[in-house]
Amino acid sequence: MDRANTKTRMRTARRFAKAGCWVASIAFMLAADPSLAALVYNLQTPVTPIGEQIFDLHTYILWICVVIFVCVFSVMFYSIFAHRKSKGHQAAQFHENTLVEVVWTVIPFLILLFMAIPATETVLAMKDTSVPDVTIKVTGYQWKWGYDYLDEGFGFVSNLATPYAQIYNQEAKGEHYLLDVDQPLVVPAGKKVRVLITAGDVIHSWWVPAFGVKQDAIPGFVRDSWFKAEKPGIYRGQCAELCGKEHGFMPVVVEVKSQEDYSKWASEQKKKSAPAADDPNKVWDAKELAARGEKVYAANCLACHQADGKGVPPAFPPLDGSKVATGPVAAHLDVVLNGVVKNGQPTAMVAWKNTLSPTDIAAVVTYERNAWGNHVGDAVQPAQVASAKR
Amino acid sequence: MLRSIRFCFSFIHVSRRLESTPATSSVAAWPPIAQAEFCVVSRRNDSLGPRARWTLFASLCAVSFGLALGFAALGAWMVLPYSAAGMGLLYGAWRWFERHTGDWERVTVTGDRVLVERESGDARTRREFNRCWTRLEVEDGAPVRASRLALRSEGESIRFGDALPVHELNRIARELRRVLARR
Amino acid sequence: MSSIPHHQGPGHAIDDAHAHDEHAHHPGGIMRWITTTNHKDIGTLYLWFSFIMFIAGGCLALTIRTELFHPGLQIVDPEFFNSLTTLHGLIMIFGAIMPAAVGFANWQVPLMIGAPDMAFARMNNWSFWLLPFAAVLLFASFFVPGGAAAGGWTLYAPLSVQAGMGMDLTIFAIHIMGASSIMGSINIITTILNLRAPGMTMMKMPLFVWTWLITAYLLIAVMPVLAGAVTMLLTDRHFGTSFFNAAGGGDPVMFQHIFWFFGHPEVYIMILPSFGIVSTILPAFSRKPLFGYASMVYATSSIAILSFIVWAHHMFTVGMPAAGQLFFMYATMLIAVPTGVKVFNWVTTMWKGSMTFETPMLFAIGFIFLFTMGGFTGLVLAITPVDIQLQDTYYVVAHFHYVLVAGSLFAFFGGVYYWLPKWSGRMYNEKLGEWHFWLTMIFFNVTFFPMHFLGLAGMPRRVPDYATQFTDWNMVATIGAYGFGLSQLLFFYIVLSCIRSGPPAPAKPWEGADTLEWTLPSPLPYHTFETPPAIK
């Protein structure tokens, strides 16, 4: 072998070694204490028993993998160093050994058994949704989450609270950028909470990493999951199933409160949500309605129809100057209440009658008829909505 | 010579096959093997054989229709037509292939004669050349079909060797050229 | 068969025919490529097509990475972002990886088993020429009202039922590519089984041929499932059926079952040919026979069989009963056994060899190293509870890029460097080849390794924007992605300069290579003939 060639080979070898060290060090880093570095590189600190099991399971499997990895690749890299032509190594010609084959089929099988046992326990624990203390129905919509407290009889919708100006880089990004909602799900600490998960339009996925809960929300079907958060605090997650345009903008925020705080909060909610809050027969003046409608619009309609009412045609039609928003009230109300169905299929325009109160619908319809270039001039009253609903 | 023996072995195989076909009147006219100076039979090597082929077809049908029927039972019956189309295409392709597995070609050099015979599907051709005037050529059929070797003599030419594997073809071309040049 | 006399500088193959007074006219220019039925031409077409798609899909990926360099929306709007991820996936899978594998099969299978050409030469031509139409449909969908499909490459209903006309074009493109794949597979399976040279028994076939045999079998079995799935999507969209519409009595989750019943075998369809290429390169540069040939064949077959019973591990979060989750977890874990056997066999093949490290070998070793890492993350994801945490996060993105880029793609690079001297008759620039390897290797890891961290920490995939704590790793990944993309231009340069002006390659440039194709001259003459000497 000429020297230059040997040199290149040595260089190659050294480069391999470097790559090896690099990967190994990262692998070790992975299992280290999360507080050592500012960079995120491990599962979030779990706050539920299931979350802890998942965390430990991952660390356990990862370490087994690291050990196997080191064993296999130290053999390979030793071979790369020692059995090279440039060192004059003569090739052996063996190419079969049944015993060896059997051994390295059986050993991995046994290792897998040791992985499967704890994993099975966790699967069974995750599936056990029996005897919950609180049951909450979670509904995924494009693009927000609806929460209904089935035991308490109230519910609300949780929207992204991060302002558009932050998303479009016109303002500095806040602390909980994209992970902030106007109204979080509130649950009591130390209680078994069962979540019934479904969706109103397409498939979403309700995910709180710190709880170890991720469950697809499937329209037309109800699936369940559970968690028991030990520590009060605010935990943030996101929708985990691609659900269209604003998929990245529908966070899940759960606030875990102590039992007393939770009870206080729940009774307040019940009072607030009582229909009396908005007297359906109250007659509003147009200005009041439009002001309230703007807020409703921003929370529910803006994502598709845009702040300027121009929409994103053809998927999301414009409202500014549209036939619906400037035509008869009845038709406009019908679209908002019942959604749009094309060829027997629900479209992105879903029915709002069960999500928004009659007052909100009256407000937003009034707003739409009188915003931008629309000047119909009428004010739609909650009573009209209630009768249209019937 | 080892190679000639092997070629003649294939020859025996083919001639036996032909004897069993009553329509082959020319069989008697073929020179006996012992006299042949050079003889090569070119056949597509049907390395699978009909039995294994249709067994495999059955297994693919079982898997493909099994899946499709399973899905149909769950209400998703639209997999079924595609399974049928896929299997239909496979069936057609293999039927076509099978019709041509019996194709063969033979080049025999005996004394001053060069005999080229071919059967493809139902068509049979048989040519005889004068050895002194015959030479071997490459016919480049590119790009719409594969190339073949061709024997050319007195303005007439006949191709052969379609089904030979590449490395065999090279060897045969060399050998045949030598045999032709010998006289 | 002893050495075959050959002449040959590059490019002479076609000229040789001129030595003879009779030969058919050889159409030049574009007509040659449109009408060709020659397996080598078609192999070349497939490989170039897949390279073009690789670059196009790569551009989409770079746009994605650019948007994700920073939190906030900068260069694309969310809907277009979704189109980018969708089309990136579809183009890379159906446009780049699969056609590249078929290209290798076209070139190598006939040569390796001693067949004169593919079994159905004309069908071979059709199966290639369908692909450009599919590609045009996919790219055209960016320009129709509503934009390109934006429901992810998995096209989950009911989101894709909602979508605009781009989805219809995508469905047609998938049909066309599916037809192409079916025809290609029928061709390959027939060639391998029926056209082996005498003496080439099944258990003597090179492993590349074996892996493609199994791949073709899988393709024929599962392609109808995909075609059926997208057809039902189409009828749900336009003809009022309710296969996947809960309101009409259908089930959105059934789409996922059907899709992944195709999709999981598809994963192995994309990786098995690469196993074959690596199993060909390693012994050649170790100068030692492949260890455990028979067990490799059995391992490949068992992977193929297992691929039919693990599909629902892609759907652990849809909420199936515990028994279902456990079954699919165990079945998925089992795949680690045959895959492990393969890795052990490869390492043992290298053990006590006499190795040199030319570019093909570097890529093969890179493949084993990184593919194994992808295998380990696959094992982590097989564990249902962990998968539920990591499903649809960047961890999954990292995992499948480790097996599809560092797996399939690295093997294809290795294969191109390995066989290019045979195909073109010229040597590539070894130094640049090694550069290409190291750049690709490093930038690949810079791009995709941080994605493990992002996924673990909770960044979902398919989002155009992310929370600020994910910023650092996203920046690293974007920088890596640009490095990776630019490195592939080097590959293009290496191949181009090799074809145009590389030094002539000997018939067998690799000392340890022992498959049939190396007994033929380089470059392979157009019809793999030797040049006949002048006739007296």
XYZ file of C-alpha atoms in Angstrom, chain C residues 151-354:
204
model
C -53.995 17.030 4.339
C -50.594 15.412 4.810
C -49.243 12.653 2.568
C -51.466 10.249 4.492
C -54.541 12.068 3.112
C -56.602 11.365 6.214
C -60.328 11.665 5.836
C -62.339 13.758 6.585
C -59.791 16.569 6.237
C -59.018 15.530 2.687
C -62.740 15.282 1.932
C -62.915 18.995 2.769
C -60.062 19.999 0.483
C -60.160 21.692 -2.898
C -59.489 20.468 -6.402
C -55.795 19.893 -5.703
C -56.837 16.783 -3.807
C -58.512 15.339 -6.907
C -55.373 15.855 -8.944
C -53.383 14.189 -6.200
C -55.744 11.218 -6.191
C -55.358 10.826 -9.948
C -51.604 11.129 -9.646
C -51.607 8.376 -7.033
C -53.668 6.177 -9.331
C -51.220 6.691 -12.165
C -48.202 6.032 -9.979
C -49.921 2.968 -8.589
C -50.548 1.608 -12.075
C -46.920 2.254 -12.900
C -45.784 0.431 -9.757
C -48.009 -2.563 -10.446
C -46.711 -2.904 -13.988
C -43.137 -2.447 -12.847
C -43.560 -5.086 -10.147
C -45.159 -7.599 -12.483
C -42.247 -7.075 -14.818
C -39.651 -7.496 -12.116
C -41.251 -10.500 -10.456
C -41.612 -12.248 -13.834
C -38.067 -11.452 -14.835
C -36.618 -12.717 -11.582
C -38.648 -15.866 -11.403
C -38.814 -16.882 -15.029
C -35.760 -15.513 -16.764
C -32.911 -16.661 -14.572
C -30.009 -18.130 -16.517
C -29.542 -21.894 -16.225
C -27.756 -22.628 -12.991
C -28.944 -19.431 -11.313
C -31.035 -21.122 -8.656
C -33.089 -19.106 -6.207
C -30.561 -19.509 -3.431
C -27.744 -18.349 -5.696
C -29.426 -15.085 -6.622
C -27.654 -11.977 -5.384
C -29.418 -10.566 -2.347
C -30.438 -7.448 -4.269
C -32.504 -9.669 -6.547
C -34.031 -11.434 -3.565
C -35.023 -8.222 -1.857
C -36.611 -6.957 -5.050
C -38.500 -10.202 -5.515
C -40.031 -9.764 -2.089
C -40.625 -6.059 -2.693
C -42.446 -6.780 -5.943
C -44.606 -9.350 -4.198
C -45.529 -6.816 -1.523
C -46.283 -4.163 -4.128
C -48.595 -6.404 -6.109
C -50.374 -7.340 -2.902
C -50.920 -3.865 -1.438
C -51.135 -1.415 -4.353
C -54.830 -2.232 -4.906
C -55.460 -1.302 -1.274
C -54.102 2.202 -1.812
C -55.981 2.571 -5.074
C -59.179 1.518 -3.322
C -58.589 3.896 -0.425
C -58.108 6.969 -2.597
C -61.021 6.004 -4.837
C -63.314 5.884 -1.822
C -61.963 9.282 -0.855
C -62.835 10.531 -4.326
C -66.382 9.157 -4.224
C -66.860 10.572 -0.738
C -65.784 13.925 -2.092
C -67.899 14.033 -5.207
C -70.414 11.241 -5.465
C -72.145 11.364 -2.122
C -70.837 8.107 -0.668
C -70.101 7.932 3.049
C -67.261 5.480 3.439
C -65.444 7.787 5.821
C -68.218 10.132 6.865
C -69.597 9.411 10.301
C -72.761 11.405 9.604
C -73.512 9.062 6.718
C -72.764 5.900 8.673
C -69.105 5.661 7.677
C -65.981 5.673 9.800
C -63.112 8.146 9.420
C -60.792 5.730 11.189
C -61.427 3.075 8.570
C -59.540 5.249 6.108
C -56.535 5.075 8.386
C -56.790 1.299 8.680
C -56.945 0.915 4.925
C -54.273 3.489 4.282
C -51.808 1.975 6.719
C -52.581 -1.516 5.563
C -51.002 -0.290 2.379
C -48.680 2.119 4.141
C -46.749 -0.220 6.332
C -45.792 -2.718 3.640
C -44.977 0.404 1.634
C -42.378 1.287 4.240
C -40.646 -2.015 3.578
C -41.126 -1.609 -0.152
C -38.986 1.493 0.184
C -36.284 -0.063 2.367
C -35.891 -3.674 1.159
C -34.170 -2.851 -2.155
C -31.728 -0.756 -0.133
C -30.991 -3.748 2.080
C -30.184 -5.564 -1.146
C -27.830 -2.862 -2.392
C -25.976 -2.698 0.928
C -25.709 -6.488 0.988
C -24.059 -6.286 -2.433
C -21.638 -3.473 -1.639
C -20.413 -4.694 1.771
C -18.960 -8.050 0.658
C -17.320 -6.398 -2.349
C -15.341 -3.951 -0.246
C -14.748 -6.397 2.588
C -13.411 -8.890 0.021
C -15.316 -11.540 1.838
C -18.582 -13.337 1.065
C -21.785 -12.033 2.614
C -22.239 -13.629 6.011
C -25.423 -15.639 6.486
C -26.860 -15.386 2.984
C -29.654 -17.820 3.755
C -30.576 -16.111 7.010
C -30.651 -12.793 5.150
C -33.200 -14.247 2.748
C -35.300 -15.597 5.606
C -35.015 -12.360 7.568
C -36.166 -10.341 4.547
C -39.095 -12.673 4.028
C -40.140 -12.511 7.654
C -39.974 -8.713 7.606
C -42.281 -8.814 4.598
C -44.737 -11.150 6.313
C -44.693 -9.158 9.555
C -45.351 -5.980 7.575
C -48.922 -7.168 7.047
C -49.778 -7.384 10.739
C -48.317 -4.218 12.211
C -50.155 -1.456 10.362
C -52.100 -0.146 13.349
C -48.945 0.927 15.176
C -49.339 4.094 13.115
C -52.665 4.605 14.841
C -52.079 3.968 18.526
C -53.695 7.308 19.353
C -57.012 6.658 17.590
C -58.066 4.797 20.695
C -58.344 1.103 19.965
C -59.039 -1.477 22.675
C -56.161 -2.539 24.918
C -56.009 -5.950 23.235
C -55.500 -4.265 19.874
C -52.787 -1.993 21.184
C -50.955 -4.897 22.794
C -51.180 -7.093 19.700
C -49.801 -4.397 17.432
C -47.117 -3.512 19.949
C -45.868 -7.093 20.201
C -46.007 -7.627 16.444
C -44.103 -4.411 15.842
C -41.453 -5.285 18.388
C -40.993 -8.623 16.658
C -39.774 -6.830 13.530
C -36.682 -5.895 15.506
C -35.622 -9.554 15.435
C -35.178 -10.066 11.673
C -33.924 -6.489 11.298
C -31.367 -7.154 14.021
C -30.295 -10.356 12.246
C -29.630 -8.291 9.144
C -27.505 -5.752 10.969
C -25.554 -8.509 12.740
C -24.961 -10.258 9.424
C -23.677 -7.057 7.863
C -21.303 -6.375 10.715
C -20.071 -9.963 10.622
C -19.553 -9.659 6.878
C -17.137 -6.817 7.600
C -15.504 -8.732 10.467
C -12.098 -10.098 9.489
C -12.474 -8.835 5.959
C -9.878 -6.904 4.058
